[in-house]
Each structure stands twice: as structure tokens, then as C-alpha cells.
Tab-separated table of C-alpha atoms in Angstrom:
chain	number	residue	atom	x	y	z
A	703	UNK	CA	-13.178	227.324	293.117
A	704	UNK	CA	-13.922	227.668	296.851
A	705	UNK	CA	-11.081	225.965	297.512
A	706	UNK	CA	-8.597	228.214	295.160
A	707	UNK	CA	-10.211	231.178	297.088
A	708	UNK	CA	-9.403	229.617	300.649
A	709	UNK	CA	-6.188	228.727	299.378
A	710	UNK	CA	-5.551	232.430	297.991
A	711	UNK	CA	-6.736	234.160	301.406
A	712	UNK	CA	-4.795	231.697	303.692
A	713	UNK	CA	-1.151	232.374	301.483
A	714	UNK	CA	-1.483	235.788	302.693
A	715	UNK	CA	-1.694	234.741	306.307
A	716	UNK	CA	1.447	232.883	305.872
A	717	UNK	CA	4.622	233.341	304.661
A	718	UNK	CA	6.965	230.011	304.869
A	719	UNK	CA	10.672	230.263	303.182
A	720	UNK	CA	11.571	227.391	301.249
A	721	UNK	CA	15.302	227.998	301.091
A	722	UNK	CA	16.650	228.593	298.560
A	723	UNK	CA	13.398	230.399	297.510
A	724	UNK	CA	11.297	232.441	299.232
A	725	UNK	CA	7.533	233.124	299.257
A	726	UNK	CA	4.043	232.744	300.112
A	727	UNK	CA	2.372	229.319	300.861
A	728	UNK	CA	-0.424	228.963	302.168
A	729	UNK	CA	-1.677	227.232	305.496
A	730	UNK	CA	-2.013	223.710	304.171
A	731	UNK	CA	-3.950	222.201	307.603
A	732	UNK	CA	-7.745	222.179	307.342
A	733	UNK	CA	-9.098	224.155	310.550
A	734	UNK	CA	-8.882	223.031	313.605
A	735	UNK	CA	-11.807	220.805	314.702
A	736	UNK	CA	-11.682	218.711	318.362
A	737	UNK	CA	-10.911	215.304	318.221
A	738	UNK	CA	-11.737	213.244	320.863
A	739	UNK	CA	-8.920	211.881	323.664
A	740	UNK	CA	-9.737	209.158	325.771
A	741	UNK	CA	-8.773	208.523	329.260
A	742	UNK	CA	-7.163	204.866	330.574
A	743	UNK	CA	-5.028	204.862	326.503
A	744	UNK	CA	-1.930	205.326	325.399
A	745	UNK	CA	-0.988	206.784	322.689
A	746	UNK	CA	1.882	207.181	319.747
A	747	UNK	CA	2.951	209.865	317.874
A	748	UNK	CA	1.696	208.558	314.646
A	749	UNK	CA	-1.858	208.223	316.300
A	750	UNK	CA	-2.727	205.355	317.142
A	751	UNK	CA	-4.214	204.273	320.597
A	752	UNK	CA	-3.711	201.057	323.003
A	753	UNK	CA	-5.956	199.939	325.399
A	754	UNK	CA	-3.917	197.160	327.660
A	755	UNK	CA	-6.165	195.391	329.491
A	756	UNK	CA	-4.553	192.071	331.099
A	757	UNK	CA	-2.095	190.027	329.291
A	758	UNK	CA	-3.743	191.905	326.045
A	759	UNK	CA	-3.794	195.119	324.150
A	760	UNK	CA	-6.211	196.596	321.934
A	761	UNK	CA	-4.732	199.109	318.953
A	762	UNK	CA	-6.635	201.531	316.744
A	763	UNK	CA	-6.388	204.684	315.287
A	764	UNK	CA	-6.980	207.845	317.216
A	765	UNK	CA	-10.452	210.280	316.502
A	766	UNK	CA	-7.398	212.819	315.993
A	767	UNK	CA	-6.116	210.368	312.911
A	768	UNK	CA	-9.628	209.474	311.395
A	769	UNK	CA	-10.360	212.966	311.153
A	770	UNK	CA	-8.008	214.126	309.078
A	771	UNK	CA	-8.040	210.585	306.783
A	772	UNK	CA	-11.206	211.126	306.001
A	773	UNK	CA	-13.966	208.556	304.837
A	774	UNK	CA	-12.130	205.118	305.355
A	775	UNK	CA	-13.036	202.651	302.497
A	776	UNK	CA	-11.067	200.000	303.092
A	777	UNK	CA	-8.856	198.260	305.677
A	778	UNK	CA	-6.109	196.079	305.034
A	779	UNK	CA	-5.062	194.303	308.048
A	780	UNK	CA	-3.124	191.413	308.875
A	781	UNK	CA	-4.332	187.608	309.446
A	782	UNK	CA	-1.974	187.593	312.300
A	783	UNK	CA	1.860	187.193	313.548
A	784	UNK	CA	3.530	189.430	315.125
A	785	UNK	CA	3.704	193.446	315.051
A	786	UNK	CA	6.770	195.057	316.300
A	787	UNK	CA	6.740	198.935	317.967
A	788	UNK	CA	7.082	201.490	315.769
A	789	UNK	CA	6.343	199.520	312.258
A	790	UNK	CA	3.184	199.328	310.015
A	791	UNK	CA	1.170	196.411	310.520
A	792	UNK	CA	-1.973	197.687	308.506
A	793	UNK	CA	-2.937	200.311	306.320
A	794	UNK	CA	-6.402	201.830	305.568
A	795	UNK	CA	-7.664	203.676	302.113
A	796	UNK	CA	-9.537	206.392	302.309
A	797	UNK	CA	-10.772	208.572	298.964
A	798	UNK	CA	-7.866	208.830	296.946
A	799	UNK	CA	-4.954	207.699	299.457
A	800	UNK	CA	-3.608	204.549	301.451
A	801	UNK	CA	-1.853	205.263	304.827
A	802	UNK	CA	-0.066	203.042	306.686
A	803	UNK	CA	-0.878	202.298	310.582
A	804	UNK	CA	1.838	201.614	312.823
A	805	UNK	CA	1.663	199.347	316.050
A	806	UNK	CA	2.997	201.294	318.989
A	807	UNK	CA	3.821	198.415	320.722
A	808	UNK	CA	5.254	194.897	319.948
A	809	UNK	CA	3.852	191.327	320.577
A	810	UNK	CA	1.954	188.369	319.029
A	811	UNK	CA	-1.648	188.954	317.231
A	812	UNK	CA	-4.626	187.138	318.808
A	813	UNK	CA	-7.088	188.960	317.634
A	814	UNK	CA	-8.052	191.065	313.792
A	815	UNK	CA	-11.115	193.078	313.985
A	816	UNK	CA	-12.985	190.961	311.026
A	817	UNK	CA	-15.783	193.545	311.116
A	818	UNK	CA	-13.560	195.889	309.021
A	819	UNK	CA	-13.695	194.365	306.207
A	820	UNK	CA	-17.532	194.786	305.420
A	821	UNK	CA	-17.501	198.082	307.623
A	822	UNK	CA	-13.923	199.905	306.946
A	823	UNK	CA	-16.106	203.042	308.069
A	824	UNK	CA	-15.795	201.690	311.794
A	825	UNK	CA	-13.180	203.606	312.213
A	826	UNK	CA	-14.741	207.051	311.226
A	827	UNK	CA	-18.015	206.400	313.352
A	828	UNK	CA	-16.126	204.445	316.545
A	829	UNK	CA	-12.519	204.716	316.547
A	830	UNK	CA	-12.294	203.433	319.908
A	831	UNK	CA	-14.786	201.132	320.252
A	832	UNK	CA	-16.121	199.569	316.960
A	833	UNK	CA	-13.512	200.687	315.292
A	834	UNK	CA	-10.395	198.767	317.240
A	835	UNK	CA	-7.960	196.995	314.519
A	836	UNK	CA	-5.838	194.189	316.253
A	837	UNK	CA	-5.191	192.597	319.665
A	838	UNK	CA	-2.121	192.001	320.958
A	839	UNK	CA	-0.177	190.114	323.354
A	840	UNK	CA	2.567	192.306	324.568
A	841	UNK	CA	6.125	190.947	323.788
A	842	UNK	CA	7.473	193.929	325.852
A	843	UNK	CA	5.640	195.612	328.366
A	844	UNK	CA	7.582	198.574	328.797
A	845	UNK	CA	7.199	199.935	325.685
A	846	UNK	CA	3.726	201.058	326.733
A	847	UNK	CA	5.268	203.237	328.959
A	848	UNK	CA	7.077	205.276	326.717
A	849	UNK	CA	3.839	206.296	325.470
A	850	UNK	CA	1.829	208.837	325.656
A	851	UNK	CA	-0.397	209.701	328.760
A	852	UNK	CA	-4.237	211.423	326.817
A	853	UNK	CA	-2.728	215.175	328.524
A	854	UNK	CA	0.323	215.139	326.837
A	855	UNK	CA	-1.189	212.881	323.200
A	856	UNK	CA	-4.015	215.761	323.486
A	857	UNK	CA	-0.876	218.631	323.673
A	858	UNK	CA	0.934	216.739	321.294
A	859	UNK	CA	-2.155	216.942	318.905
A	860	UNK	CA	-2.490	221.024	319.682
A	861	UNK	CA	0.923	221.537	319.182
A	862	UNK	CA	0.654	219.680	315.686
A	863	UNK	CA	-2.276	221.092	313.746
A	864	UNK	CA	-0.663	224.565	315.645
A	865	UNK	CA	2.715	224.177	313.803
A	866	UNK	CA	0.958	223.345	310.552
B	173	UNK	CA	4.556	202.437	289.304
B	174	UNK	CA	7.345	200.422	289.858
B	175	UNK	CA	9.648	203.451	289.847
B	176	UNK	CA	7.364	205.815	291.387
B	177	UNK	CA	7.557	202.818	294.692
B	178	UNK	CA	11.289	202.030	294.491
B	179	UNK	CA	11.885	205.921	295.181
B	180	UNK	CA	9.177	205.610	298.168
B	181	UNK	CA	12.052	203.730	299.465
B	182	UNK	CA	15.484	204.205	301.065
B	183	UNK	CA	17.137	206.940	300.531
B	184	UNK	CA	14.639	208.682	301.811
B	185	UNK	CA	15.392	211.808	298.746
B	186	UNK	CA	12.577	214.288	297.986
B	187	UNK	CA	11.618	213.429	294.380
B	188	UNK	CA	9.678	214.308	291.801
B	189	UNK	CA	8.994	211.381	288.574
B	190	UNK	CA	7.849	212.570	285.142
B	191	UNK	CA	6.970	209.447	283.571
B	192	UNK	CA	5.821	209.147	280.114
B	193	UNK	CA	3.853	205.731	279.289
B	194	UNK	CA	4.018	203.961	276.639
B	195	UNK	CA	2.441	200.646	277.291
B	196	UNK	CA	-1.731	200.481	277.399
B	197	UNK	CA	-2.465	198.942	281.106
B	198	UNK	CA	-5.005	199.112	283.571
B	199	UNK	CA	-4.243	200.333	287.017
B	200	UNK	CA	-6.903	199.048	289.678
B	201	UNK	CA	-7.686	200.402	292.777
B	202	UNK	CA	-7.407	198.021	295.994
B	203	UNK	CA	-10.686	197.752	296.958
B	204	UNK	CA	-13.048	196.696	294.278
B	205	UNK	CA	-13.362	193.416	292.207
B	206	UNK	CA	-12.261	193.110	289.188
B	207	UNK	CA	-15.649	192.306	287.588
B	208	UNK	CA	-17.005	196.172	289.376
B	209	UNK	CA	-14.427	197.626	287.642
B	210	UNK	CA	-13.331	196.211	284.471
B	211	UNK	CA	-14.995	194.959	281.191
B	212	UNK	CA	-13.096	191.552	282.301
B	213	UNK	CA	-13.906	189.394	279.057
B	214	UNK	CA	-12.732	192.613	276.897
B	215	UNK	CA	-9.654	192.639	278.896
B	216	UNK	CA	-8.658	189.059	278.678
B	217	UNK	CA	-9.253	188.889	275.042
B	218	UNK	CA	-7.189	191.924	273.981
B	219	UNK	CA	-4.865	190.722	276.591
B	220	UNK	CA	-4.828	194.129	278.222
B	221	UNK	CA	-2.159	193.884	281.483
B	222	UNK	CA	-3.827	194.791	284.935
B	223	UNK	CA	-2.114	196.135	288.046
B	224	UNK	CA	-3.746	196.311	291.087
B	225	UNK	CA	-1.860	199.366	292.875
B	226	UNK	CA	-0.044	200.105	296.066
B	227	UNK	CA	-1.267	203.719	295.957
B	228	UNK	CA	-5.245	204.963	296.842
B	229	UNK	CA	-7.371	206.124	293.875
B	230	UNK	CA	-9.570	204.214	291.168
B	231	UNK	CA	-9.016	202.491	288.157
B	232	UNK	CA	-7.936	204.082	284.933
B	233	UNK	CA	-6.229	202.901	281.964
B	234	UNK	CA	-3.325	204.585	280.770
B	235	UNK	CA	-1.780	204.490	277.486
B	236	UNK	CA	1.088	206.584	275.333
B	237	UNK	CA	-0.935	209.419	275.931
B	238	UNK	CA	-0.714	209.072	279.747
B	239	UNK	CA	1.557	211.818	281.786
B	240	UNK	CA	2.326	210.111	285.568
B	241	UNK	CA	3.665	213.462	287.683
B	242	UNK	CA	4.540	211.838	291.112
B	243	UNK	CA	6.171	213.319	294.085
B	244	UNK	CA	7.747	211.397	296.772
B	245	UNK	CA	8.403	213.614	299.832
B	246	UNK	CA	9.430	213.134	303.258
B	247	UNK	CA	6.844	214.270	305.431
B	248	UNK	CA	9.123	217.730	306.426
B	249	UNK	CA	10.039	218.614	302.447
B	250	UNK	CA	7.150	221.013	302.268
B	251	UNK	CA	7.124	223.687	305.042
B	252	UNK	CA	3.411	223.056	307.010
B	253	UNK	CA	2.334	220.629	305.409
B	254	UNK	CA	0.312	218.292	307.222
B	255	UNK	CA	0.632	214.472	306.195
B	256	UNK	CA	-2.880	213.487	305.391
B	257	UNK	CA	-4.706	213.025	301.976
B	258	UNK	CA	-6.613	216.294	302.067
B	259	UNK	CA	-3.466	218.414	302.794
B	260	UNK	CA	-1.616	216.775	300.304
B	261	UNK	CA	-4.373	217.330	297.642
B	262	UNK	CA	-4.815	221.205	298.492
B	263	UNK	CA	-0.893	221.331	298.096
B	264	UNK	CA	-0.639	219.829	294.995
B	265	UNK	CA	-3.552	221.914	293.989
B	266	UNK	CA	-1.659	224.984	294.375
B	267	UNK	CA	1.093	223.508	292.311
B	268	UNK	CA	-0.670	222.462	289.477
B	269	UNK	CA	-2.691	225.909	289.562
B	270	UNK	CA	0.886	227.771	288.347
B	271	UNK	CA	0.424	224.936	285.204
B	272	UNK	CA	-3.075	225.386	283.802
B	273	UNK	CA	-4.207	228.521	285.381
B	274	UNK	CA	-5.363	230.558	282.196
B	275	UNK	CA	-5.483	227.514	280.301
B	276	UNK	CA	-9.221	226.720	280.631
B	277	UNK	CA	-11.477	226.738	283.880
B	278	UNK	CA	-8.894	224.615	285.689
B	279	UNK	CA	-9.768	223.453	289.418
B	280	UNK	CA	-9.433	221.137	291.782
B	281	UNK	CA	-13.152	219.090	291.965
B	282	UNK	CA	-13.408	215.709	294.320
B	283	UNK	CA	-10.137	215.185	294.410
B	284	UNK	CA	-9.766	215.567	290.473
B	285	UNK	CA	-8.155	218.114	288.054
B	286	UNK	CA	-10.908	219.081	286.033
B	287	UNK	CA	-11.264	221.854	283.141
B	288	UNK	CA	-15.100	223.320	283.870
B	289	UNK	CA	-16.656	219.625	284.915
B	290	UNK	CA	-14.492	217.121	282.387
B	291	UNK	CA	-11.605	215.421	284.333
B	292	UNK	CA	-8.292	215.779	283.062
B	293	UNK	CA	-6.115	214.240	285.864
B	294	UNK	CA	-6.764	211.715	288.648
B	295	UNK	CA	-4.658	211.586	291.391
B	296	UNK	CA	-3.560	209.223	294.451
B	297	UNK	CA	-1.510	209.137	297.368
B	298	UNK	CA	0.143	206.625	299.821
B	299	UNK	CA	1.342	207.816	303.267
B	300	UNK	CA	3.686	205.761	305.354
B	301	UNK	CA	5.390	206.852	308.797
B	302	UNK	CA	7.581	209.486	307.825
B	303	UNK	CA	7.052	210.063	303.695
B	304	UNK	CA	4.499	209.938	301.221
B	305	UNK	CA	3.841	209.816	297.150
B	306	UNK	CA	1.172	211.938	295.607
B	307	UNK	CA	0.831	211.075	292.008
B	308	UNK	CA	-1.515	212.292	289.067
B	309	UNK	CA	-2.126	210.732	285.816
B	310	UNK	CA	-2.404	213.519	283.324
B	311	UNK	CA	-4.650	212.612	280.287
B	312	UNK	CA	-2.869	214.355	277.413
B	313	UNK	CA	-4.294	212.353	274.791
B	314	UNK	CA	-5.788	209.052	275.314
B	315	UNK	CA	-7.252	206.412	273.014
B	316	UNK	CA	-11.356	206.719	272.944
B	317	UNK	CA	-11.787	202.927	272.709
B	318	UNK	CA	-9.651	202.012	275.291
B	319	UNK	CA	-12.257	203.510	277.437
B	320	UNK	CA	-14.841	200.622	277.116
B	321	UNK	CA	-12.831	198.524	278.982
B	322	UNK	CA	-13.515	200.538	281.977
B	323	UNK	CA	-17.258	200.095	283.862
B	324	UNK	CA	-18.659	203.222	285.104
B	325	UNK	CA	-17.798	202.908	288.797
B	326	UNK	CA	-20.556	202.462	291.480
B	327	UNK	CA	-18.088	205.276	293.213
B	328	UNK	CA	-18.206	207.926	291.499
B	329	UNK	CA	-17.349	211.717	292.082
B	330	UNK	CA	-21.042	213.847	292.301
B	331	UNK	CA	-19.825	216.139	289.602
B	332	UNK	CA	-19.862	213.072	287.522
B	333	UNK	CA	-23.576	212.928	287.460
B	334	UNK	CA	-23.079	209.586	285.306
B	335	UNK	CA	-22.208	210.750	282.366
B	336	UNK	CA	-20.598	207.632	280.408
B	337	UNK	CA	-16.635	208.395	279.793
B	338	UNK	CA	-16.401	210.041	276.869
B	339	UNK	CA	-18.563	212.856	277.896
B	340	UNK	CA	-16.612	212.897	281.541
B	341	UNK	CA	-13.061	213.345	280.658
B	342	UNK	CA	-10.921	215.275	278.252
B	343	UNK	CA	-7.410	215.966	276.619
B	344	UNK	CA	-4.540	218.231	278.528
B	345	UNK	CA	-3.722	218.860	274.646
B	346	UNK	CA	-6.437	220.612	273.788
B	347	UNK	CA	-6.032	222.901	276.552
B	348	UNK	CA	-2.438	223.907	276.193
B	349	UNK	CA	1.024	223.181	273.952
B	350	UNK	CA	2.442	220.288	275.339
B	351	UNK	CA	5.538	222.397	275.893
B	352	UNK	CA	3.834	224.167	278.003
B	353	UNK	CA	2.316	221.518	279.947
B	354	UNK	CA	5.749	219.441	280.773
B	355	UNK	CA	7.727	222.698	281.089
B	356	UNK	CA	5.273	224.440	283.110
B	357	UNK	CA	5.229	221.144	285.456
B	358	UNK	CA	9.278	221.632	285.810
B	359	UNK	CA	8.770	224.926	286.110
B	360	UNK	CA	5.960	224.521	289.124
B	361	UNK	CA	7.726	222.475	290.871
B	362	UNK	CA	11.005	224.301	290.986
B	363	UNK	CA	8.958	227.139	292.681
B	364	UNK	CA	8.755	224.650	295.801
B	365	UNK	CA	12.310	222.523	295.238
B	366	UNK	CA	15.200	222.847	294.256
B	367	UNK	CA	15.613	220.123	290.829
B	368	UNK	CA	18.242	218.448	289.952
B	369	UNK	CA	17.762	215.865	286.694
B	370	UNK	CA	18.787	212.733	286.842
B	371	UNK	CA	19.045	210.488	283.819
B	372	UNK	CA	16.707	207.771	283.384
B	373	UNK	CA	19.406	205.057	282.956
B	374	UNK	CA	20.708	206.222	286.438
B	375	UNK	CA	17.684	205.020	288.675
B	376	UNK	CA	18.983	201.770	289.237
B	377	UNK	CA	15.640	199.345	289.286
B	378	UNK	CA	17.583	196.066	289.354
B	379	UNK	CA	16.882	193.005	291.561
B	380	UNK	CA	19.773	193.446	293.505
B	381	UNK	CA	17.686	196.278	295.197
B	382	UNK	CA	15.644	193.538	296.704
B	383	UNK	CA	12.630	195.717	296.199
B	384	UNK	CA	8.915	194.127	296.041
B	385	UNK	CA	6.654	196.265	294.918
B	386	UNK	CA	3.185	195.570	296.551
B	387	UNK	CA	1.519	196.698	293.440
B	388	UNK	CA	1.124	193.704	291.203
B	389	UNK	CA	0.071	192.463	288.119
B	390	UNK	CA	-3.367	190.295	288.112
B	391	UNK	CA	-2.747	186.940	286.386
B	392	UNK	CA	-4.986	185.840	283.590
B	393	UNK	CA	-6.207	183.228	286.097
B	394	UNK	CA	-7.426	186.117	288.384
B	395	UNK	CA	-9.395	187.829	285.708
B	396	UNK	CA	-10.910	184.575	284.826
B	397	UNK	CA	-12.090	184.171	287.999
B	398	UNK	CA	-13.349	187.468	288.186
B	399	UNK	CA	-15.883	186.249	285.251
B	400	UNK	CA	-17.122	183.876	287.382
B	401	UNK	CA	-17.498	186.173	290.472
B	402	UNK	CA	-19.513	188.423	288.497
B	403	UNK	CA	-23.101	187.755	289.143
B	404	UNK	CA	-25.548	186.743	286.720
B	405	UNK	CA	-27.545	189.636	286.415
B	406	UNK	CA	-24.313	191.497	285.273
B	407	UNK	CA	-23.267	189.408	283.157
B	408	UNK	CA	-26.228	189.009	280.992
B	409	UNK	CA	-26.672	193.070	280.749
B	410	UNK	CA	-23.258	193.319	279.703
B	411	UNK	CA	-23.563	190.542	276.479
């Protein structure tokens, strides 16, 4: 009920065409709450982080991206290989849904967080510590550049949840 | 859930699957054990099929009474619409809300369509980069003992407040015509796309699509083993 009645008072607030029809609908987003941005990571459009450090790089999921999965209950993650930028390499469930997580980067596994598979929720509590997925040796180094400084993954996120 | 995954696919189309079943089959969720979930000995002997799916969500058992509604969107075919499960869910919400609004005390509750506090649909979702499905199974009519195959999860929705199956769930058919129900589906979602109906014969699902769904049927070998998972204090309350 509380949510028809949010859902109700929110249409009026918005009007979106859907051509060829036209009408209300509503703000779908959930508000706005501040997700935390790191300094020294990169970061990809489909939120996830990297942390390169050496010849290796840590990848997770962003405070921005946990937030709106909601309660992770599982995390299916590869053994190990390879990942390549841009492609899902794992995907987590949380209540009701499976999304996929994409590596920004490419390069050979050396490392699988094995703590997510008694604790998926890792990534809720510590999404940049704990909560880390892979490590990676980077196949291509300058693919981290054409990522995302935390100013402009922090705009990027503003801009997002605005435009929603 | 074949279908429903081979249009999760390329081409990347906006579409919306009305799937009648008529097979009885267990759907699993991902992240249980079979033994949590299932009455695996009942299963096995009545030879009941088990698919563990791609999709989130829990384990039901569907039957000819089963309605699947699943749409498979790319992640700009509904105007502000954010991606992510709970968006999704308060979308579809709205949809479904055009369907069963008078019909009985209809609402969305935990992420299940419920008439007052009995569940009527479940739903599930699976989000990749740029597209994702969100799929309900609509109980129209189901079979009251194909419920004891299913345990009483150890997850379980609050409004649930264990009650055993029976006394959780009810029939879409009691609530409206079924007219009603699949036109006013159609009808719902024509308010947010514009439909065009294809034949079933023309979704090609051959091999030459060199599709693999990841959901997949559990072998008989798998259940058996799931017997042997289960630990003995289980078993011996459930003989």
C-alpha cells in the first residue's frame, strides 16, 4: 500500500512520453541516498571499481552499485581464467534478481575472493575492502586509463540517479 | 524459461512472453540445496523435472495452471527507469496495478503480488549490461498436492509468518475471469509499448541458434545426492 501511494504521488511529479503514447509515469529511482567514492580507484560505468596496485588489480562493485542491489545473497564468481574489459565475469543475486558484474579491465585471474561464498553480504557491509571479487593481472594497461577518475565516477553517479 | 532466455539474447528487441505451462516442474532458485528446498525423495519418485534457474527468485512449482508474464527490455525501453531489482519491481508494480486493481486487495508485498496477505504471483529478474528480464509466475489455478513437494523455505517473506502453503497462496481465478486477467495483461502492457504478436511457431528456438541456456535441468543423480547431503536430523523429521 505505501508503496502504491508513493508511486501515485511521484506520477504526478513526472510526466515521461512514451511515444506513441503519452502519459504519466512515475519516478521509478528510489531517493537519492550518498554512496560512498573512494579516492586512488577507477571506476566503470557499470560500477564497478579497480584498485591497481603493482603488476595486480583488485575489482569490486561500487557502494553506488550495492546500494541499489540490495541485500546480496549470493555470489557467483569464477574459479579463474581470464576476464576481458567490458564483459561479465560474475554475477551476484540479491532478493528476487541476478545481475551480472562486468570487469572493467582485461587480464589473467590470480586471485577469487573465496570469502563470498559463505559471506555474499561482503559486498553490502565492505564493498571496497571485504567485499573485493577478483584479482587481476592486467593484459592491457591502458585500459585503466580510460576509466573513470572518483570526481567524474561520483558526477557520473549524480548525473544518473538525476536523469532517472 | 528457455524462451524467456533465448529473447534475453541478440536482437536485443523489447519483448514481452505470455507463456502458458503445461508441464508440472520445479523451478529452483540458485542458491539453496536441493534438500532446503525440495521434498527430494517425493520428487524423484514421481519423477517430477527440476530446473535450477538463470533468473533470481525462489523455488516454485508450476503446473497447467501456471501464467509466466516476462518482459525482456533493454535497459532504455522504459523512460527513467533505473536498472536495478527494486526499480524494476516498483515498475512492474504499476503495471500489474491496471490488471487486478478492483479485483481484490491487490499489492505489491516483499517483492510478491499478493491479494490481502495470500501470494498470487512471484516474480524474478536478471540484469545484464545493457538489458534485463523481469518475469512473474501467475498462479491461476494450481494443483494443491503438488505443493508438498515444496519445503517451507528457511527464507521466507515476513508477511508469511509461516503459514504452511496452502494457507499462503491463492488462485488469480478466483479473483477475476480469466479473460480478464490475460486481456487485461495485453491490455497493461500496451499502455507502456507498442505490441506487435508474433506467432509462437515463429520464435525460432532451434540449435542452430547456438544458444545455452544457463538454466538447467538437475539430473536424477543430483537429486540423489541431495538425499545424502541432507542431514540426519532432517531426514528423520521428514519420514
Amino acid at each position: 500500500m505505501a508503496l502504491r501511494m508513493w508511486a501515485s504521488s511521484a506520477a504526478n511529479a513526472l510526466g515521461v512520453s512514451c511515444a506513441p503514447k503519452s502519459h504519466l509515469l512515475p519516478a521509478f529511482s528510489l531517493s537519492r541516498c550518498f554512496s560512498t567514492v573512494l579516492e586512488g580507484l577507477k571506476y566503470a560505468t557499470t560500477h564497478e571499481w579497480v584498485k591497481h596496485e603493482g603488476s595486480v588489480a583488485t575489482i569490486g562493485v561500487t557502494d553506488h552499485a550495492q546500494s541499489h542491489l540490495g541485500d546480496v545473497v549470493f555470489a557467483d564468481l569464477p574459479e579463474g581464467g581470464t576476464v576481458t574489459a567490458g564483459k561479465a565475469f560474475a554475477s551476484v543475486e540479491s532478493v528476487k534478481a541476478t545481475s551480472d558484474v562486468n570487469s572493467p579491465i582485461s587480464g589473467e585471474i590470480v586471485e577469487v575472493n573465496t570469502k563470498l561464498s559463505d559471506s555474499p553480504g561482503l559486498i553490502n557491509s565492505s564493498p571496497y575492502e571485504e567485499g573485493w571479487m577478483i584479482k587481476v593481472k592486467p593484459s592491457n594497461p591502458a585500459e585503466l586509463e580510460s576509466l573513470m577518475g572518483p570526481e567524474e565516477y561520483k558526477k557520473f553517479c549524480e548525473e544518473e540517479d538525476a536523469h532517472h | 524459461m528457455k524462451l524467456t532466455a533465448q529473447c534475453f539474447r541478440p536482437p536485443n528487441l523489447t519483448r514481452a512472453v505470455l507463456q502458458l505451462t503445461l508441464t508440472c516442474l520445479i523451478l529452483m532458485q540458485r542458491v539453496l540445496k536441493a534438500w532446503e528446498l525440495l521434498e527430494v525423495k517425493s520428487v524423484l519418485r514421481d519423477k517430477i523435472p527440476v530446473v535450477r534457474r538463470f533468473s533470481g527468485g525462489g523455488t516454485v512449482i508450476v503446473d497447467h495452471g501456471t501464467v509466466f508474464v516476462s518482459f525482456v527490455c533493454n535497459k532504455d525501453s522504459v523512460p527513467s527507469l533505473q536498472p536495478y531489482p527494486q526499480p524494476i519491481m516498483a515498475w512492474s508494480s504499476l503495471l500489474y496495478d491496471q490488471v487486478f486493481h478492483g479485483a481484490g486487495d491487490f499489492k505489491l508485498r516483499e517483492n510478491d503480488y499478493v491479494f490481502g496477505n495470500r501470494k498470487f504471483g512471484g516474480n524474478a529478474q536478471s540484469i545484464i549490461k545493457n538489458r534485463w528480464i523481469h518475469h512473474t509466475s501467475f498462479l491461476w489455478d494450481y494443483d494443491e498436492i503438488n505443493m508438498a513437494y515444496l519445503k517451507v523455505p528457511a527464507r521466507a517473506p515476513k508477511y508469511r509468518m509461516e503459514r504452511n502453503h496452502s494457507e499462503f497462496i491463492c488462485r488469480v481465478k478466483d479473483f477475476l475471469p480469466r479473460s480478464a486477467f490475460i486481456e487485461g495483461i495485453i491490455k497493461a502492457a500496451g499502455t507502456h509499448f507498442s505490441l506487435r504478436f508474433v506467432p509462437w511457431d515463429a520464435i525460432e528456438l532451434s540449435a542452430a541458434a547456438n544458444f545455452m541456456p544457463s538454466s538447467r535441468m538437475l539430473t536424477r543423480q543430483e537429486l540423489k545426492a541431495a538425499i545424502d547431503a541432507e542431514p540426519e536430523s532432517l531426514l528423520s523429521q521428514s519420514m
